[in-house]
Coordinates of C-alpha atoms and ligand atoms in Angstrom, one line a residue:
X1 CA 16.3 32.0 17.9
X2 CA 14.9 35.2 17.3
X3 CA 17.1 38.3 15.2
X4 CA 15.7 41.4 17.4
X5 CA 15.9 44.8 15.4
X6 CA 16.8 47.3 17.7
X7 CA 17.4 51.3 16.9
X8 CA 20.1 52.5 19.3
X9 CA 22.3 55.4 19.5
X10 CA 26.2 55.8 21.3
X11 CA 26.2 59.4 21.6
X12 CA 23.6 62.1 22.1
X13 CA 22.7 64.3 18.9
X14 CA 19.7 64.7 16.4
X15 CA 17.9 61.1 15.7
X16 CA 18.8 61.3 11.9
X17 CA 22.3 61.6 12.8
X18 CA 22.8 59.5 16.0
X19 CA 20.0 56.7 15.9
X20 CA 21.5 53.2 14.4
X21 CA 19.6 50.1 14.1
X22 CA 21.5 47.1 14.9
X23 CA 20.3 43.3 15.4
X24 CA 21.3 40.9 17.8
X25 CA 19.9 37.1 18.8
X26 CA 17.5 36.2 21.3
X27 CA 16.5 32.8 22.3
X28 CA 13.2 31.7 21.6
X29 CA 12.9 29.8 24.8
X30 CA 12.9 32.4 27.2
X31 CA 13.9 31.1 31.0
X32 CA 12.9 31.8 34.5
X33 CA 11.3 35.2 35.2
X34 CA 11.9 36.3 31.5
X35 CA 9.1 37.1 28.7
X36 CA 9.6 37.4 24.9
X37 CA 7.9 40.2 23.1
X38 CA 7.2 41.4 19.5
X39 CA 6.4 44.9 19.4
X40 CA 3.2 45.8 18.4
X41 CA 3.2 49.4 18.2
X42 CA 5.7 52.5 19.9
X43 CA 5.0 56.4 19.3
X44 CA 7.9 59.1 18.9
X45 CA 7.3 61.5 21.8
X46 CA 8.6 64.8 22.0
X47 CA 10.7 63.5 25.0
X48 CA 12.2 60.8 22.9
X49 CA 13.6 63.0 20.6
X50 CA 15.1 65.3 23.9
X51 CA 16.6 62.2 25.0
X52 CA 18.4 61.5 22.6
X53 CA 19.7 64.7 22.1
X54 CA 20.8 64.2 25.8
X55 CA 18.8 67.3 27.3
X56 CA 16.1 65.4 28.8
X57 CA 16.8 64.6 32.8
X58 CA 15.9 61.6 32.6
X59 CA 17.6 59.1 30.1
X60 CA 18.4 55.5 30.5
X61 CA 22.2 54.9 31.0
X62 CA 24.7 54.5 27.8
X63 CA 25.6 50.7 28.0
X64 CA 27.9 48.1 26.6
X65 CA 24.8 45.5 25.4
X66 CA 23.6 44.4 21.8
X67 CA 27.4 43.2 20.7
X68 CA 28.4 46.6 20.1
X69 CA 31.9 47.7 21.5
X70 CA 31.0 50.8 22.7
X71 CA 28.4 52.1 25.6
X72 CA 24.5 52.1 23.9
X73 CA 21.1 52.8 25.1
X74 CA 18.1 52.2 22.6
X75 CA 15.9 54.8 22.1
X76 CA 11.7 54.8 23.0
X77 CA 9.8 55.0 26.3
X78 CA 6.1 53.8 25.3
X79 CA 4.7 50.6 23.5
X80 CA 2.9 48.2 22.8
X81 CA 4.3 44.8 23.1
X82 CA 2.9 40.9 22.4
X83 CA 3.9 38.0 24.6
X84 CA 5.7 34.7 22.0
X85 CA 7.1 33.1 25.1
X86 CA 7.4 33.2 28.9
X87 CA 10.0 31.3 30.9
X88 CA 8.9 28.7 33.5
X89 CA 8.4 30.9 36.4
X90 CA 6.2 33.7 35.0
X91 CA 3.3 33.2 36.6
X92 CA 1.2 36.6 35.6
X93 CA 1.3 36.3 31.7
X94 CA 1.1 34.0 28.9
X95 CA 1.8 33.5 24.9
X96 CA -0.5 36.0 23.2
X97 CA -1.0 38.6 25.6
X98 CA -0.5 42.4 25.1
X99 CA 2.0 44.5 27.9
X100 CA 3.4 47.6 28.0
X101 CA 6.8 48.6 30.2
X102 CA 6.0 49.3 33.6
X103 CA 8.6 52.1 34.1
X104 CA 10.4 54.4 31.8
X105 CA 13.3 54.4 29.8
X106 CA 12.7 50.6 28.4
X107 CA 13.4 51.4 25.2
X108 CA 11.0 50.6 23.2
X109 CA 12.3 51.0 19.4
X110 CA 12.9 47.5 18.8
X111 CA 11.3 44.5 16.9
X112 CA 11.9 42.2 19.8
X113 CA 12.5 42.5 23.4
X114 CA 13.6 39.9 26.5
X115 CA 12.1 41.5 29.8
X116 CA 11.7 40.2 33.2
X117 CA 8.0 39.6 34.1
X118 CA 8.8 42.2 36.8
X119 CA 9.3 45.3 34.5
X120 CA 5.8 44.4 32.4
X121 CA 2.1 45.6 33.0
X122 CA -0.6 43.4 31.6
X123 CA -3.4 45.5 29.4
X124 CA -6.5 43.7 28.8
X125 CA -7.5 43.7 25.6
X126 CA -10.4 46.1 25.3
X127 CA -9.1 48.9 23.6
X128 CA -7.3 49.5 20.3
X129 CA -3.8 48.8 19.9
X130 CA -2.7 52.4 19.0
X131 CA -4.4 53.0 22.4
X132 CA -3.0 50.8 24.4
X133 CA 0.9 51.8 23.1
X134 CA 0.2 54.8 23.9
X135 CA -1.9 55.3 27.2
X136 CA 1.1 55.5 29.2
X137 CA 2.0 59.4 28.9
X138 CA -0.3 61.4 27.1
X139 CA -3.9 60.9 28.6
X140 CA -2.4 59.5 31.6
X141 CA -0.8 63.0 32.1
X142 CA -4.0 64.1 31.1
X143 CA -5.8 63.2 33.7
X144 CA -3.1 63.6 36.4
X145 CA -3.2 67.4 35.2
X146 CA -6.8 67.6 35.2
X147 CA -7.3 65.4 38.5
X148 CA -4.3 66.5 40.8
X149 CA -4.0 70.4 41.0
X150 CA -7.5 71.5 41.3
X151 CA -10.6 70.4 42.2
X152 CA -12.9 71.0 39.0
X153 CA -16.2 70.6 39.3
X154 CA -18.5 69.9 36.9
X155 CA -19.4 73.3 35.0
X156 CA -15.7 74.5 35.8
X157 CA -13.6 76.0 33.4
X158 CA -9.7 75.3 32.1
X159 CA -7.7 76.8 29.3
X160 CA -4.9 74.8 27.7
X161 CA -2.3 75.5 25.1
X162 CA -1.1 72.9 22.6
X163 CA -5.0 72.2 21.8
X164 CA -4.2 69.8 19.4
X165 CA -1.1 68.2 21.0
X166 CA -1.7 64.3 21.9
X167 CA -2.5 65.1 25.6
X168 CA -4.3 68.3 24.8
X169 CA -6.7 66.2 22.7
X170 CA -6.8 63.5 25.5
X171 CA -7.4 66.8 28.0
X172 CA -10.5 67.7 26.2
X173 CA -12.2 64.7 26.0
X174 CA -11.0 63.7 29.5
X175 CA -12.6 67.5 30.7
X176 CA -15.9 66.8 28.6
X177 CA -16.0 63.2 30.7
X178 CA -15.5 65.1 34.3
X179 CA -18.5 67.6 33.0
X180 CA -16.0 70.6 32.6
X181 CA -15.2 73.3 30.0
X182 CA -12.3 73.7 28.3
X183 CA -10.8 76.3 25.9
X184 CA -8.3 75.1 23.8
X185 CA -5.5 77.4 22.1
X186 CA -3.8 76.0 18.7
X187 CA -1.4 77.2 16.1
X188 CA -3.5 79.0 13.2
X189 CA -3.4 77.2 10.1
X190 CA -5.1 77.1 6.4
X191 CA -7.5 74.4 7.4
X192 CA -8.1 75.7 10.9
X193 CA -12.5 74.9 10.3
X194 CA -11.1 71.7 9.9
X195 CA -9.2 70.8 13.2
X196 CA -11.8 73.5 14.9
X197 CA -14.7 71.3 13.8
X198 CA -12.3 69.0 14.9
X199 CA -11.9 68.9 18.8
X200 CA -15.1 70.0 19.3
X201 CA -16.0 67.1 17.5
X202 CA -14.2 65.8 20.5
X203 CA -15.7 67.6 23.2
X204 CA -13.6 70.9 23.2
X205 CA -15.8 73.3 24.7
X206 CA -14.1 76.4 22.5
X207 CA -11.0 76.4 20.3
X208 CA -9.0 79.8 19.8
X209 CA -5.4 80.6 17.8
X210 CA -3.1 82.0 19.4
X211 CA -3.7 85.1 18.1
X212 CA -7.3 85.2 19.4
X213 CA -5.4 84.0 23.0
X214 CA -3.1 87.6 22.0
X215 CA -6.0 90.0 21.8
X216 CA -6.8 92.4 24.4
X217 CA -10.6 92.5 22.8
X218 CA -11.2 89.1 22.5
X219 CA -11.0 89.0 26.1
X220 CA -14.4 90.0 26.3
X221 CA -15.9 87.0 24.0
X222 CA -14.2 84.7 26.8
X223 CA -15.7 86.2 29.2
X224 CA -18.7 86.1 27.7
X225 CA -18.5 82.3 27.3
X226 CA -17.6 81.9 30.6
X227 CA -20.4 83.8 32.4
X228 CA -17.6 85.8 34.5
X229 CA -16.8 82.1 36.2
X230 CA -13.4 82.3 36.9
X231 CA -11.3 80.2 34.9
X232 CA -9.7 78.0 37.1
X233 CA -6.7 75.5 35.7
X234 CA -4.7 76.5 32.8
X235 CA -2.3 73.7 31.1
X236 CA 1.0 74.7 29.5
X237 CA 3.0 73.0 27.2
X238 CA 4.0 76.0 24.6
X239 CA 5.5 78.6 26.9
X240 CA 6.5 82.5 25.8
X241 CA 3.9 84.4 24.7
X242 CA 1.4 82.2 24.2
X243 CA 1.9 81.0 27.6
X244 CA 1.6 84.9 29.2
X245 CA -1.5 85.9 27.2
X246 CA -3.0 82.3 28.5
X247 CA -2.4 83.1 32.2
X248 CA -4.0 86.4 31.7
X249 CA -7.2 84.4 31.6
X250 CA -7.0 82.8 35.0
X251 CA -9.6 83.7 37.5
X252 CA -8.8 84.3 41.3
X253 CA -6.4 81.9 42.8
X254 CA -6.4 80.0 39.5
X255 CA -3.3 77.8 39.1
X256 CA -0.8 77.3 36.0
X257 CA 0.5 73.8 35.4
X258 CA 3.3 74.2 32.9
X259 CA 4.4 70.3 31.2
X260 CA 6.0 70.8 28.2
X261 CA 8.0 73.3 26.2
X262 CA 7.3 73.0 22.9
X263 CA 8.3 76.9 21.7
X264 CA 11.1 76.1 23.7
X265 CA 10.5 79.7 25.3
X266 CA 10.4 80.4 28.6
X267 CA 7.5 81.0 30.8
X268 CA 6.5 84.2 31.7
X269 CA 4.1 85.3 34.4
X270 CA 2.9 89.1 34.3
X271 CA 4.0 90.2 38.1
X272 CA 0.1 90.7 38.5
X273 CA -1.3 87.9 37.9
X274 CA 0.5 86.8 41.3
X275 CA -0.3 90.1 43.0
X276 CA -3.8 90.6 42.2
X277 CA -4.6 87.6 41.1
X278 CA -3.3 85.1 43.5
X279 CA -2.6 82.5 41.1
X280 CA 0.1 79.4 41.4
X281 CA 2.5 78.9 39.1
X282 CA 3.4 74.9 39.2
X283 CA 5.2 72.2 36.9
X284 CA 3.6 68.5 36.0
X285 CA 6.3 65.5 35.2
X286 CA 4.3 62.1 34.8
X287 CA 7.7 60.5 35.3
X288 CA 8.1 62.0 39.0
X289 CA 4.9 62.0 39.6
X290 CA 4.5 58.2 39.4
X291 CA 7.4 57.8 41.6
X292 CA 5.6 60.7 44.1
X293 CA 2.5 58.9 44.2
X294 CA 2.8 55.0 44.7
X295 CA 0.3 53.1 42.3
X296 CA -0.7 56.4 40.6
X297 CA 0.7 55.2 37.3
X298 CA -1.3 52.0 37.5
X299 CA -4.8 53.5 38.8
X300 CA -4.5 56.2 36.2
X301 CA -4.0 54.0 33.0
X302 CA -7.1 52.2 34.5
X303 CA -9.2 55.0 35.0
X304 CA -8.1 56.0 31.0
X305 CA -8.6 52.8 30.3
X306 CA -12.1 52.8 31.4
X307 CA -12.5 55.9 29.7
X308 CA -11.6 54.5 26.6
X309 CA -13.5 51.8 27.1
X310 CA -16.4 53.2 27.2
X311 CA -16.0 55.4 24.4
X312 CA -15.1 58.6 25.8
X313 CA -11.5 58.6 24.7
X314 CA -12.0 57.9 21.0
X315 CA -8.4 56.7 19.0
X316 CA -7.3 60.2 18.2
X317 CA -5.9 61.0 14.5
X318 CA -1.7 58.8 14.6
X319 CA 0.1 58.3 11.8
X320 CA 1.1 54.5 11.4
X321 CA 4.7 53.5 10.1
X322 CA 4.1 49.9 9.1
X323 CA 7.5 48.3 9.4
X324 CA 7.4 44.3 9.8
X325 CA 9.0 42.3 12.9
X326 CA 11.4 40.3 10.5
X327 CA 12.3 43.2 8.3
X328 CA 15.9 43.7 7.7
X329 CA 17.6 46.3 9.6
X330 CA 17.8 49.3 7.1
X331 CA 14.0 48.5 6.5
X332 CA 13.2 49.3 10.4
X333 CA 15.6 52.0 10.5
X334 CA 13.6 53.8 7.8
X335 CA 10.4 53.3 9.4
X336 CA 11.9 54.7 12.7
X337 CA 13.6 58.0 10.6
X338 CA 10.3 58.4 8.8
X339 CA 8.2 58.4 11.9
X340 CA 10.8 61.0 13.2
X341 CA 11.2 63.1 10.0
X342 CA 7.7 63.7 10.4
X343 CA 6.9 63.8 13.9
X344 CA 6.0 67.3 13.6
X345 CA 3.3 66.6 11.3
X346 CA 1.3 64.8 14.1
X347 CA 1.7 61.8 16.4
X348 CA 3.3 59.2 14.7
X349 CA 3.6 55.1 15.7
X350 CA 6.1 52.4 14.2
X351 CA 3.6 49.5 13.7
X352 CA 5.1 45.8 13.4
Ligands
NDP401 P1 2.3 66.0 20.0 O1 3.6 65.5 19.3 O2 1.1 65.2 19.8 O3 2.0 67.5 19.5 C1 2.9 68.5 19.7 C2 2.1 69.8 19.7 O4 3.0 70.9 20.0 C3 1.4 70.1 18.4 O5 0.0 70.3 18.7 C4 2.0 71.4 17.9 O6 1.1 72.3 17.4 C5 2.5 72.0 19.2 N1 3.7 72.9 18.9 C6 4.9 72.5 18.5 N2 5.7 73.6 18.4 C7 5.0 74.7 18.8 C8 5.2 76.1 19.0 N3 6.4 76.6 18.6 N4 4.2 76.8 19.4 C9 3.0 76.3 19.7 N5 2.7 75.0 19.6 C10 3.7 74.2 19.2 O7 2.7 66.2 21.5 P2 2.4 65.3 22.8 O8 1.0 65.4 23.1 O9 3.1 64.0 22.7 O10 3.2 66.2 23.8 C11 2.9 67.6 24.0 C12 3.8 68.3 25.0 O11 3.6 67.7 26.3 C13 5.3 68.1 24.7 O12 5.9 69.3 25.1 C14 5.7 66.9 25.6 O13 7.0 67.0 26.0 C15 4.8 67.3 26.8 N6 4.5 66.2 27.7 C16 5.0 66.3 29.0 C17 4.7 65.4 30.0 C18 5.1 65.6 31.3 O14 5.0 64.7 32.2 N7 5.6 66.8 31.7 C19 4.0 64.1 29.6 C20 3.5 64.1 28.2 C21 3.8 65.1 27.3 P3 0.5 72.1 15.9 O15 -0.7 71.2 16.1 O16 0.1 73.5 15.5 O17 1.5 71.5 15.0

């Protein structure tokens, strides 16, 4: 049998206080319907961490499961899993392939899993493992954002906030594929040349700070760049100011997809942006989206896929947490609290 690591929490709090990592057996023979997988690789997303501090929506339900004597759900959405085994009535997957969950909520902060065939989507193997773990949310919402709310054409213009955010870097090389321009606001910093030089490196169009997105004058210089084409899709996942002075740049009838919260501000609109500006004020959730929209989920990680493949969506910057799959307990729970610790430092995977 197989002694599956698993980090898990009973009650909702911060991760460094709440996340445990327990083990528990699993056969090595799978039966039936059911698949064995090691994990490869699983990022900490922002909404990992807001579900388990329990203010996410959606979470998966608090169960008795893993030996432990009191309701548990194990922590993760997103990863990369290999298959060891498959039981005698798989029929779409065999011993060495690479899958990731097909829904969310899996939990996927484990050294071992036993899944039904049913909840796993084959990915071939043409792109890079830290791809593939995490091609699920970030440039899969991505391209929903940049795909579903307006139609861009080629030459078009978007703004986004969170430049330098996961999906904003998968936004700008996703725009620079579909032939459009971006602007990207981030965070000033001591080395901002550096992540300037960057995402244009990328494809990013222009990069401002926040403070640049602030200024009344600087206005002008966007203008400028854009030739007076009205901007026509701005992405927000910062909200308060940031998020205002970024609205002020949409053009006539422009739309403002807000996905993410990370100043955990709320959004506000200046009354005249709706007034004389006609603009649309709407929200982006992959999760519901994929449930709107049958087969989205799978077409878009195709279309990413492709993208990937073919070099347009290069591995962007992750921090690896090397952990291995027979490590004892306290040695994958310090992996996981690492990642976590510094999650805020850029997008971090637990590799096994
Ligand atoms: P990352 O962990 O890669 O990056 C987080 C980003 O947020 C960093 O660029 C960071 O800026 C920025 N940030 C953090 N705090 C602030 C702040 N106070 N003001 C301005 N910027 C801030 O994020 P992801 O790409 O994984 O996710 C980005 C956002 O998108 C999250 O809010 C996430 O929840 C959301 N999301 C939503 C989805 C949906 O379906 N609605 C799907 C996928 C993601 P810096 O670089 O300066 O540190």
């Amino acid at each position: 049998s197989i002694r599956a690591k698993v980090m898990l929490y009973s009650q909702y709090g911060q991760p460094d206080q709440v996340l445990r990592c327990v083990s528990h057996e699993l056969p090595s023979s799978p039966k039936g319907k059911e698949v064995l997988l090691q994990t490869i690789a699983c990022p900490i997303n922002p909404s990992d961490i807001n579900q388990i501090q329990g203010v996410y929506p959606s979470r998966p339900e608090l169960k008795v499961q893993y030996g432990q004597s009191e309701p548990v759900a194990v922590g993760g959405n997103e990863g990369l899993f290999k298959v060891l085994a498959v039981g005698d009535q798989v029929s779409g997957l065999k011993e060495g392939d690479w899958v990731i969950p097909s829904n969310v909520n899996f939990g996927t902060w484990r050294s071992h899993v036993l899944s039904e065939e049913s909840a796993l989507m084959k990915m071939e193997k043409t792109i890079s493992a830290n791809q593939a773990a995490t091609i699920a949310v970030n440039p899969s919402s991505a391209y929903q954002m940049l795909t579903l709310f307006e139609e861009l054409k080629p030459g078009d213009w978007f703004i986004q906030n969170g430049g330098n955010s996961q999906v904003g870097r998968s936004a700008i090389q996703i725009g620079k594929k579909l032939g459009l321009n971006s602007i990207s606001i981030v965070r000033n910093r001591d080395n901002l040349k550096e992540l300037v030089d960057e995402l244009t490196g990328l494809g990013a169009t222009k990069v401002i700070t926040e403070e640049e997105n602030a200024s009344k004058e600087f206005g002008k210089t966007i203008a400028e760049w854009t030739n007076g084409k009205p901007i026509k899709l701005a992405l927000n996942c910062v909200g308060g100011d940031n998020c205002t002075n970024m609205v002020r740049k949409l053009g006539q009838d422009g739309t403002l997809v807000t996905y993410g919260g990370m100043s955990m501000k709320p959004v506000t609109i200046p009354t005249t942006m709706f007034i004389f500006k006609n603009i649309t004020a709407k929200g982006f959730w992959v999760s519901a989206n994929i449930k709107r929209i049958p087969g989205s989920r799978e077409n878009t990680i195709k279309a990413v896929q492709k993208m990937m493949e073919d070099g347009d969506l290069v591995d962007v910057k992750m921090y690896e947490n090397p952990v291995s799959a027979d490590a004892s307990e306290d040695q994958v729970y310090q992996a996981f609290q690492k990642a976590l610790a510094n999650s805020n430092k850029g997008k971090q995977l637990v590799v096994f």
